[in-house]
Tab-separated table of C-alpha atoms and ligand atoms in Angstrom:
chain	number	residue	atom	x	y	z
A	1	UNK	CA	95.849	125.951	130.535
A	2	UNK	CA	94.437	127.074	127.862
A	3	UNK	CA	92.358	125.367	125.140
A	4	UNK	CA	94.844	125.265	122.478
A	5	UNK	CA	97.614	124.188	124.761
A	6	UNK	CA	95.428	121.568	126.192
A	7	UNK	CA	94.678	120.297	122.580
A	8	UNK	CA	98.496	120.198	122.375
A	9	UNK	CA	99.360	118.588	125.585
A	10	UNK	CA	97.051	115.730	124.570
A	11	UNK	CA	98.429	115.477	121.179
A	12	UNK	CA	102.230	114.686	122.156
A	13	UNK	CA	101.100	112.871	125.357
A	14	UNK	CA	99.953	109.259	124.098
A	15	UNK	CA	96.927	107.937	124.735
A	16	UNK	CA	96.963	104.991	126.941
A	17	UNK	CA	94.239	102.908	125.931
A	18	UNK	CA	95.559	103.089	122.198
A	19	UNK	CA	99.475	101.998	123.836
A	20	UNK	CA	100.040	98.501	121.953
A	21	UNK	CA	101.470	96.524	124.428
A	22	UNK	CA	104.157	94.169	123.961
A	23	UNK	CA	101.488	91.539	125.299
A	24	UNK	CA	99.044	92.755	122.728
A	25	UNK	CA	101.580	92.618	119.789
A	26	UNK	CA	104.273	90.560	121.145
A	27	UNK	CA	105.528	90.964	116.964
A	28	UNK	CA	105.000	93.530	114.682
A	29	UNK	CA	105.370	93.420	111.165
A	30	UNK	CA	107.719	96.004	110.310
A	31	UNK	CA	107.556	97.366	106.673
A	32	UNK	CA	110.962	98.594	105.617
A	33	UNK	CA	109.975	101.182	102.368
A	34	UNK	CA	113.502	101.385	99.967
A	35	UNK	CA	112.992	103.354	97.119
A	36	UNK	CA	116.055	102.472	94.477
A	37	UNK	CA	117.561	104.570	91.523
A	38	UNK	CA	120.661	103.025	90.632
A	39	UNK	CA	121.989	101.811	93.708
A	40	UNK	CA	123.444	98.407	92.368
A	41	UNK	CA	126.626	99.354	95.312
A	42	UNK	CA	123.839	99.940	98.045
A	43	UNK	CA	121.560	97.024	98.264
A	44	UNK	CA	123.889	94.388	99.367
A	45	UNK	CA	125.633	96.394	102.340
A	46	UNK	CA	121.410	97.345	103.208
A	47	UNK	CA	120.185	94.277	103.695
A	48	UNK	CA	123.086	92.880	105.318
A	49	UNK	CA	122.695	96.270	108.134
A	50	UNK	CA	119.289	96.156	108.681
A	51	UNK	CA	119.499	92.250	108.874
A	52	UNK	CA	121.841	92.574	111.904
A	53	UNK	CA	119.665	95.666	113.438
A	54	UNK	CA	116.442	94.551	112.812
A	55	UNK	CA	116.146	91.342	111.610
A	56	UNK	CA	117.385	88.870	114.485
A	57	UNK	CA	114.844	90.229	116.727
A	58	UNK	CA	112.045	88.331	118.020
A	59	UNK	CA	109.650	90.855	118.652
A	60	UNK	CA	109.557	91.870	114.708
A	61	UNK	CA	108.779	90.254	111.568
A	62	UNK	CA	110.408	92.224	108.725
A	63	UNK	CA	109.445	93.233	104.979
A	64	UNK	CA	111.839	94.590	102.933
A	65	UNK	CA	109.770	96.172	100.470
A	66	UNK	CA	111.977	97.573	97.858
A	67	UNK	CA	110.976	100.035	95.191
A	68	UNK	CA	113.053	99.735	91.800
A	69	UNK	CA	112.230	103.534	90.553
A	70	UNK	CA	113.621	102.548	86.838
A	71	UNK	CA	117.463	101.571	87.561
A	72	UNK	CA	119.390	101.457	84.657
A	73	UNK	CA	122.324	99.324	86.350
A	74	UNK	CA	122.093	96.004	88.022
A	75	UNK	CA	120.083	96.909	91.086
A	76	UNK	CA	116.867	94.752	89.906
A	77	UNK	CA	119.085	91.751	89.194
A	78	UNK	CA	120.969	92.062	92.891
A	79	UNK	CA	117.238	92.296	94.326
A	80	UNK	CA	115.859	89.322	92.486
A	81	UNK	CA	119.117	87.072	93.161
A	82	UNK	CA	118.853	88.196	97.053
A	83	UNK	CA	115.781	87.413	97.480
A	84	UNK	CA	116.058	83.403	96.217
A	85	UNK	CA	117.654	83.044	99.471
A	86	UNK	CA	115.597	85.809	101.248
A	87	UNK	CA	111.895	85.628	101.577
A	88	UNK	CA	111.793	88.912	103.307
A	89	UNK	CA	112.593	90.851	100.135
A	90	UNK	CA	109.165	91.980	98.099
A	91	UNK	CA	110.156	94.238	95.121
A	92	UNK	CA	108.053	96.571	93.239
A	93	UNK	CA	109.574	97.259	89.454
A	94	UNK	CA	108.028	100.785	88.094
A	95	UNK	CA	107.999	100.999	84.613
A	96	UNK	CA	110.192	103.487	84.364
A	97	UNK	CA	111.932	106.513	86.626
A	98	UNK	CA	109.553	108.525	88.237
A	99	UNK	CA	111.339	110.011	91.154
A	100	UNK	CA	111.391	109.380	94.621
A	101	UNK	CA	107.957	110.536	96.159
A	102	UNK	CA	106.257	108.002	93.489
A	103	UNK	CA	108.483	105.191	94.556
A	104	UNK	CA	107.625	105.806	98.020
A	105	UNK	CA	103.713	105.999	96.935
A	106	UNK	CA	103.881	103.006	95.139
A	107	UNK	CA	105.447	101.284	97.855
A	108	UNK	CA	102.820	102.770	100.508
A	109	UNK	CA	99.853	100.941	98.260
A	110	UNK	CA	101.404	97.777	98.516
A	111	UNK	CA	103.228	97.692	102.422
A	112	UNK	CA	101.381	95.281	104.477
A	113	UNK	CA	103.039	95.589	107.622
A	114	UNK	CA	101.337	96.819	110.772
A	115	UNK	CA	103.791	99.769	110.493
A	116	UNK	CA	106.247	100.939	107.882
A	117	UNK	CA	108.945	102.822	107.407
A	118	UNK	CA	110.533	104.314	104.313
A	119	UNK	CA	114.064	104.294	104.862
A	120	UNK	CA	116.957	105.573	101.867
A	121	UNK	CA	118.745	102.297	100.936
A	122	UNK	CA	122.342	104.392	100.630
A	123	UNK	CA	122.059	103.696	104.868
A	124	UNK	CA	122.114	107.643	105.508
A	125	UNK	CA	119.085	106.433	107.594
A	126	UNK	CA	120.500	104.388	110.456
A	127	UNK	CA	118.779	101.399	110.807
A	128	UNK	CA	118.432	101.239	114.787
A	129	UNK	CA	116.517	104.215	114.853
A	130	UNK	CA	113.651	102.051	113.867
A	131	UNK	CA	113.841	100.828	117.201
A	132	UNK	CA	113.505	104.046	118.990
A	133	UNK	CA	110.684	104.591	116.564
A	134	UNK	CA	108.840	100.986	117.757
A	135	UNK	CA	109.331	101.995	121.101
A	136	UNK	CA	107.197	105.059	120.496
A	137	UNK	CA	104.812	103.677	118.215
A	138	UNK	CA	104.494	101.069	121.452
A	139	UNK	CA	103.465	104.147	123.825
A	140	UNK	CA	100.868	104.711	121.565
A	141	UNK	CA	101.794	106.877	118.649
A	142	UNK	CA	100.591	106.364	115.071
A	143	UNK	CA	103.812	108.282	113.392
A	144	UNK	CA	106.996	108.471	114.494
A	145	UNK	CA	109.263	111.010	112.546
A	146	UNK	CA	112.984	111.030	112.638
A	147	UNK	CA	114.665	114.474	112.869
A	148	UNK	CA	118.342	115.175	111.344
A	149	UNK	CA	119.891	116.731	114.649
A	150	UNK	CA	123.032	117.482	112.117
A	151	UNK	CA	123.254	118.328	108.442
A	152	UNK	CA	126.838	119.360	108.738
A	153	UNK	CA	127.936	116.954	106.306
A	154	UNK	CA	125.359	118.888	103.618
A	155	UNK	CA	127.003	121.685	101.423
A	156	UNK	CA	126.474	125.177	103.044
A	157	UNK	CA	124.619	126.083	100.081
A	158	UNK	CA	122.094	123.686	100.709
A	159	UNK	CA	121.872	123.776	104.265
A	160	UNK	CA	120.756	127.450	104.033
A	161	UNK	CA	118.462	126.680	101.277
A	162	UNK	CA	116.877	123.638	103.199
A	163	UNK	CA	116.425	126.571	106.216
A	164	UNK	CA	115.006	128.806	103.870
A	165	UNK	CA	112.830	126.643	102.486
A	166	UNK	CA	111.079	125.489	105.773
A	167	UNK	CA	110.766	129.190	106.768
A	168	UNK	CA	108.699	130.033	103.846
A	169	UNK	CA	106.779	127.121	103.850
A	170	UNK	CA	106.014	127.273	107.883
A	171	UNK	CA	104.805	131.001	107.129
A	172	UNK	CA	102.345	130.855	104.095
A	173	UNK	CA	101.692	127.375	103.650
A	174	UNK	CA	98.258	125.958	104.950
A	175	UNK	CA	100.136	122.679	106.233
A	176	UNK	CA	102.823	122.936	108.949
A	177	UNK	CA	105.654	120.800	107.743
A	178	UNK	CA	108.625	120.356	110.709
A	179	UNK	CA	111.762	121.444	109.877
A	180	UNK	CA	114.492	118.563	109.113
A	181	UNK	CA	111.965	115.993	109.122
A	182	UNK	CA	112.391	113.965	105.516
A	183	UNK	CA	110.714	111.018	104.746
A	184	UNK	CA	112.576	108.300	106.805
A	185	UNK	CA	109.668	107.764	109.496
A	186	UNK	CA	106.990	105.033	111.438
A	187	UNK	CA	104.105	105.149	109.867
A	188	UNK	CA	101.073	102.865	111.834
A	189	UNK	CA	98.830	101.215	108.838
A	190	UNK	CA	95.618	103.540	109.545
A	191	UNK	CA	97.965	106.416	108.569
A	192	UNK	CA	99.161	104.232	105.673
A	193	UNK	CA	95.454	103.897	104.511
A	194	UNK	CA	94.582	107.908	105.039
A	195	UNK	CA	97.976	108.641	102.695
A	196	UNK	CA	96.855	106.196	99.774
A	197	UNK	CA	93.779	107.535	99.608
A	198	UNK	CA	94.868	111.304	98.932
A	199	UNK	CA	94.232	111.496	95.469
A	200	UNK	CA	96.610	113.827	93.676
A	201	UNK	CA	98.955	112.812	91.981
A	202	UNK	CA	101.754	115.766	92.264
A	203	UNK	CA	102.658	113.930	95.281
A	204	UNK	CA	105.074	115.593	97.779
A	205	UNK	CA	104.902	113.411	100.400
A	206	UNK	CA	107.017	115.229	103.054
A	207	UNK	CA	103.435	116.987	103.075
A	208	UNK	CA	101.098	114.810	102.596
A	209	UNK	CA	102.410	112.836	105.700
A	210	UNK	CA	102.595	116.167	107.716
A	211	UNK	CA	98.618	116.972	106.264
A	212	UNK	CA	97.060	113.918	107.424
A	213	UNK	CA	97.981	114.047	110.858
A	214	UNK	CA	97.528	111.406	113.470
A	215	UNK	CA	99.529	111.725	117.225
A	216	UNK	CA	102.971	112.396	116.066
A	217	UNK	CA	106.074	111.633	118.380
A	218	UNK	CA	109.800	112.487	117.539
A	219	UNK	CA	113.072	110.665	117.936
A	220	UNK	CA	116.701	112.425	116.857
A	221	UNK	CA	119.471	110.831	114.970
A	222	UNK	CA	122.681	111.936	113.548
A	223	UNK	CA	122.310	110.729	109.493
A	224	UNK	CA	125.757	109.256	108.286
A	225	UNK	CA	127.742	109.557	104.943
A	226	UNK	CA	126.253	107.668	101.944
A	227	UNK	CA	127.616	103.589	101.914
A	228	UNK	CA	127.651	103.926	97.950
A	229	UNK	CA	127.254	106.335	95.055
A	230	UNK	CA	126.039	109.785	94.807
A	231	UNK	CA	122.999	111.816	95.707
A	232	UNK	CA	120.469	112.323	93.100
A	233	UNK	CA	119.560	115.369	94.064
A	234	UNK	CA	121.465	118.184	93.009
A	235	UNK	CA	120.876	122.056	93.241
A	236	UNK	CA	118.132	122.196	90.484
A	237	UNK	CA	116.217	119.426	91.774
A	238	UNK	CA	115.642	120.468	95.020
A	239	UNK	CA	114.329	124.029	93.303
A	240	UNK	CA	112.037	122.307	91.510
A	241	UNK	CA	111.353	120.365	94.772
A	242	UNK	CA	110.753	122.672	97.030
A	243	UNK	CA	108.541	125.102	94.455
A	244	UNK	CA	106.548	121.506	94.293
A	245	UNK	CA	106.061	121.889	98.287
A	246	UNK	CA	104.851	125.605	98.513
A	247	UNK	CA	102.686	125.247	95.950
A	248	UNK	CA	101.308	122.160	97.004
A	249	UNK	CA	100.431	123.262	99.944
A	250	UNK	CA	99.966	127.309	99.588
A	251	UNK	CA	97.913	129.246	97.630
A	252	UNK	CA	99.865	132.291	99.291
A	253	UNK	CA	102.217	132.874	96.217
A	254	UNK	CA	99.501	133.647	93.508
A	255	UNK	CA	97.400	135.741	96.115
A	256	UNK	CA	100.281	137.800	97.256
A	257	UNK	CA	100.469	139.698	93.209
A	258	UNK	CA	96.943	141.651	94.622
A	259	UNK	CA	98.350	143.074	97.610
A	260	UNK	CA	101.435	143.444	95.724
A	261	UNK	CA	99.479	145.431	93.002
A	262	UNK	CA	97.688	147.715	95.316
A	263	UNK	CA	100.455	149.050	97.031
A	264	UNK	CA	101.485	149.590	93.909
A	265	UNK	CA	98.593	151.029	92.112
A	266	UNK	CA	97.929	153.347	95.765
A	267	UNK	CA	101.553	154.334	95.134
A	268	UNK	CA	101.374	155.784	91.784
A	269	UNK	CA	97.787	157.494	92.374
A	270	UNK	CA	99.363	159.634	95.458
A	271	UNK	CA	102.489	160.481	92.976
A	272	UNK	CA	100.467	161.183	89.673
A	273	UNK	CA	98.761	163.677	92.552
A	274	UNK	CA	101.798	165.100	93.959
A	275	UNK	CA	102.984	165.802	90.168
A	276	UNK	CA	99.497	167.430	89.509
A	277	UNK	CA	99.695	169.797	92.312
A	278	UNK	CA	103.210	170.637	91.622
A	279	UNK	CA	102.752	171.163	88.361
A	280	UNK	CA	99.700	173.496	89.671
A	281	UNK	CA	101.620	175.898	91.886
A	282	UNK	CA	105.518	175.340	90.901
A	283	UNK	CA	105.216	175.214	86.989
A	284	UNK	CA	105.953	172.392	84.493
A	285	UNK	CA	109.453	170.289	85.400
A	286	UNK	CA	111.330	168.585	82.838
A	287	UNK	CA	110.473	164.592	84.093
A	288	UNK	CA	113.587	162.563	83.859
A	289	UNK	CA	114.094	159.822	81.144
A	290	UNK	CA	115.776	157.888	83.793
A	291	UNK	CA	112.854	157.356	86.098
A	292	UNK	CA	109.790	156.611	83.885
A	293	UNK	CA	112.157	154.066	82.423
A	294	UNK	CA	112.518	152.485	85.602
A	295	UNK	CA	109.266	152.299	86.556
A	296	UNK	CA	108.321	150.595	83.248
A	297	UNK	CA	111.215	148.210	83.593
A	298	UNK	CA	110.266	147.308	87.077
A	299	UNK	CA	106.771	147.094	86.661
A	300	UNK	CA	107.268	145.016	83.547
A	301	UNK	CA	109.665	142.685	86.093
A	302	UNK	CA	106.743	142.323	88.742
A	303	UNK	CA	104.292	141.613	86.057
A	304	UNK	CA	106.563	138.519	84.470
A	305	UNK	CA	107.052	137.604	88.054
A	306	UNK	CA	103.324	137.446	87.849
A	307	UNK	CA	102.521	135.643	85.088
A	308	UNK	CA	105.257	133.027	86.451
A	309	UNK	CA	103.904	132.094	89.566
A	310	UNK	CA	100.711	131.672	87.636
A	311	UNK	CA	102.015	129.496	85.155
A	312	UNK	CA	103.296	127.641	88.281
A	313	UNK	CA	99.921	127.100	89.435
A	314	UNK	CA	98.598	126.648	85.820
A	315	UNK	CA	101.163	124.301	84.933
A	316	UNK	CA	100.206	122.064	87.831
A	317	UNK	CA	96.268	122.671	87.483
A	318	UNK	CA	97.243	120.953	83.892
A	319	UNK	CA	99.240	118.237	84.842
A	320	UNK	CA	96.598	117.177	87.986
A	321	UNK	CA	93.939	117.286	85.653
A	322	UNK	CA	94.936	115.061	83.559
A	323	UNK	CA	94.313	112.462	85.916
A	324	UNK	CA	97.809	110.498	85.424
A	325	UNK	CA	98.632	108.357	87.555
A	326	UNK	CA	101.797	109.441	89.904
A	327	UNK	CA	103.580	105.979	88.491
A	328	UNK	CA	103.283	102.920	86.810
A	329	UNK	CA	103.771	99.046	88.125
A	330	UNK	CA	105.394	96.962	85.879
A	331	UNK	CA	105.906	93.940	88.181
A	332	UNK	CA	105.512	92.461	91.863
A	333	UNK	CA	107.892	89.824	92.705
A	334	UNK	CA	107.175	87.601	95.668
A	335	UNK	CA	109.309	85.963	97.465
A	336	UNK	CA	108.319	82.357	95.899
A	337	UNK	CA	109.146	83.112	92.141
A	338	UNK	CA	110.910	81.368	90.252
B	1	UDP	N1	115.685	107.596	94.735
B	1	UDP	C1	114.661	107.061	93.945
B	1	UDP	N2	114.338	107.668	92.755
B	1	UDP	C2	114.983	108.791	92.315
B	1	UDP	C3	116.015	109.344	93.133
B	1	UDP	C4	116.338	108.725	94.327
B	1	UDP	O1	114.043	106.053	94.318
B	1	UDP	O2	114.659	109.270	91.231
B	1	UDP	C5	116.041	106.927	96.014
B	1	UDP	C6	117.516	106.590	96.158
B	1	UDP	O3	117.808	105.332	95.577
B	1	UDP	C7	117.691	106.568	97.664
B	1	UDP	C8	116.721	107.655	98.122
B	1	UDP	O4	115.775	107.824	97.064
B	1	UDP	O5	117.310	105.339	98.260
B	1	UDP	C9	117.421	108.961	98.457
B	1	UDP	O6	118.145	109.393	97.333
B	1	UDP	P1	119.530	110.158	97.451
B	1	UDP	O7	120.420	109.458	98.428
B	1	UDP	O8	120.030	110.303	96.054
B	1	UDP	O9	119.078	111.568	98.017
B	1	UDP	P2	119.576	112.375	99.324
B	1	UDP	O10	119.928	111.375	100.381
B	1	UDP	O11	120.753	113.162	98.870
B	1	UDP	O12	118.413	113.229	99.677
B	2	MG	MG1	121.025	109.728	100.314
């Protein structure tokens, strides 16, 4: 065996002194994590699953921790009237919509179960998977992630984007991120703690969770068709998204322009040579129009390409150093308000 695979072996075989056994936690409080744009339809049928999956159980205390990410419809009224008669249901209000991966960082900072688990409240994340998950987290992981065994039911389109995207990522970026892994995951509270205190506040979360680590186990499910509504994300968010990944987590993009460059450079040294000697020994050749405009025209097209991935970088240098936060709390309801 060799080093590295031994390194691996112990990483996806638990530990068993760290195995938290039923005896030592005969309950653990389970942290469900809902971030919520608009999804007056969803709550109601949520709770109502995840109550019947999850919350009859003896061996778990539940917190639904829900995350209102600036609904304009009647999602924060549903939440507050559900939780008079529920004292399970905690809900953050942000001040206004700041997308997903603040919702679920908001939510992270104030979780206070032993484990937690963001889950999508449109119930495209099955709730019994959390069991599978406990189990593990039992045998001694610290994060469990759930992997999508189908995306059939996503647009083509997207699905070979999605594959795309995890290619590029996996091959230049500094932080291995698996492939159909989203958010919808056990987290133990230690690995809670490490996340909150990353500081940026670009936050893609699919890698900060995948940069801090910890012994990581997988379960499979099948994700199923949205209860309510209509996914938020549409083709030009997930761009934006996934440029937000690679350059989180890759400086690759603005270093590849120098090799880039060279070749090119190398490349028009040995041809500005070749022309010379021709010139020298065959005589002076009319040079087309045609080709000296192309090479201007695509070197002026790597150059912008250039200057874009900069700005990329720039733009994001900017925005981090600004020191914003990534959101904004505008209330905490407890359970006991009135
Ligand atoms: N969401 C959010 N803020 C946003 C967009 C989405 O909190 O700006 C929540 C949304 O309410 C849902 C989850 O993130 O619980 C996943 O969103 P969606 O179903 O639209 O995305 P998809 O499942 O298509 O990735
Ligand atoms: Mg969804």
């Amino acid at each position: 065996m060799t080093v590295q695979s031994q390194i691996t072996a112990s990483l996806v075989t638990p530990v068993p002194h760290l195995a938290r056994s039923s005896a030592a936690h005969p309950v653990v409080r389970l942290s469900l994590l809902v971030p919520c744009f608009n999804e007056q339809d969803a709550v109601e049928a949520f709770v109502a699953r995840v109550s019947e999956t999850l919350g009859a159980r003896g061996d778990i205390e539940l917190e639904l921790l829900f995350v209102n990410d600036g609904s304009t419809d009647a999602t924060l009224p549903k939440l507050l009237r559900m939780q008079v008669e529920d004292p399970r249901i905690r809900i953050i209000e942000l001040t206004r919509n700041f997308g997903k991966e603040a919702a679920l960082s908001a939510g992270l900072m104030e979780a206070r179960g032993d484990v937690v688990v963001p889950i999508d409240v449109d119930l495209q994340h099955p709730p019994e998977v959390v069991l599978d998950m406990l189990a593990k987290w039992r045998d001694g992981f610290d994060v469990v992630v759930a992997k999508r065994v189908n995306r059939d039911d996503d647009p083509l389109l997207r699905r070979i984007f999605t594959r795309w995207f995890y290619a590029i990522q996996n091959n230049v970026g500094e932080t291995h991120i698996p492939a159909d892994v989203g958010d919808f995951r056990l987290m133990d509270a230690q690995v809670v703690r490490a996340v909150n205190q990353l500081p940026e506040n670009r936050r893609f979360m699919k890698g900060l969770f995948a940069w801090v680590g910890f012994p990581t186990a997988v379960v499979e499910f099948e994700p199923h068709d949205r209860v309510a509504g209509q996914s938020r994300f549409n083709g030009y968010r997930l761009w934006n998204f996934a440029l937000e990944g690679l350059t989180s987590f890759s400086t690759a993009p603005l270093k590849i322009w120098t090799y880039i460059g060279l070749a090119m450079a190398v490349f028009a040294f040995l041809n500005g040579l070749y022309i010379l000697i021709r010139v020298m020994f065959v005589g002076i050749e009319s040079p087309g129009f045609a080709s000296i405009f192309t090479a201007v025209t695509f070197l002026g097209g790597l150059q912008l390409i250039g200057i874009g991935v900069l700005g990329e970088y720039v733009g994001r240098t900017y925005m981090e150093a600004k020191r914003r936060p990534a959101f904004l709390v505008r209330a905490v309801y407890e359970p006991d308000h009135d």
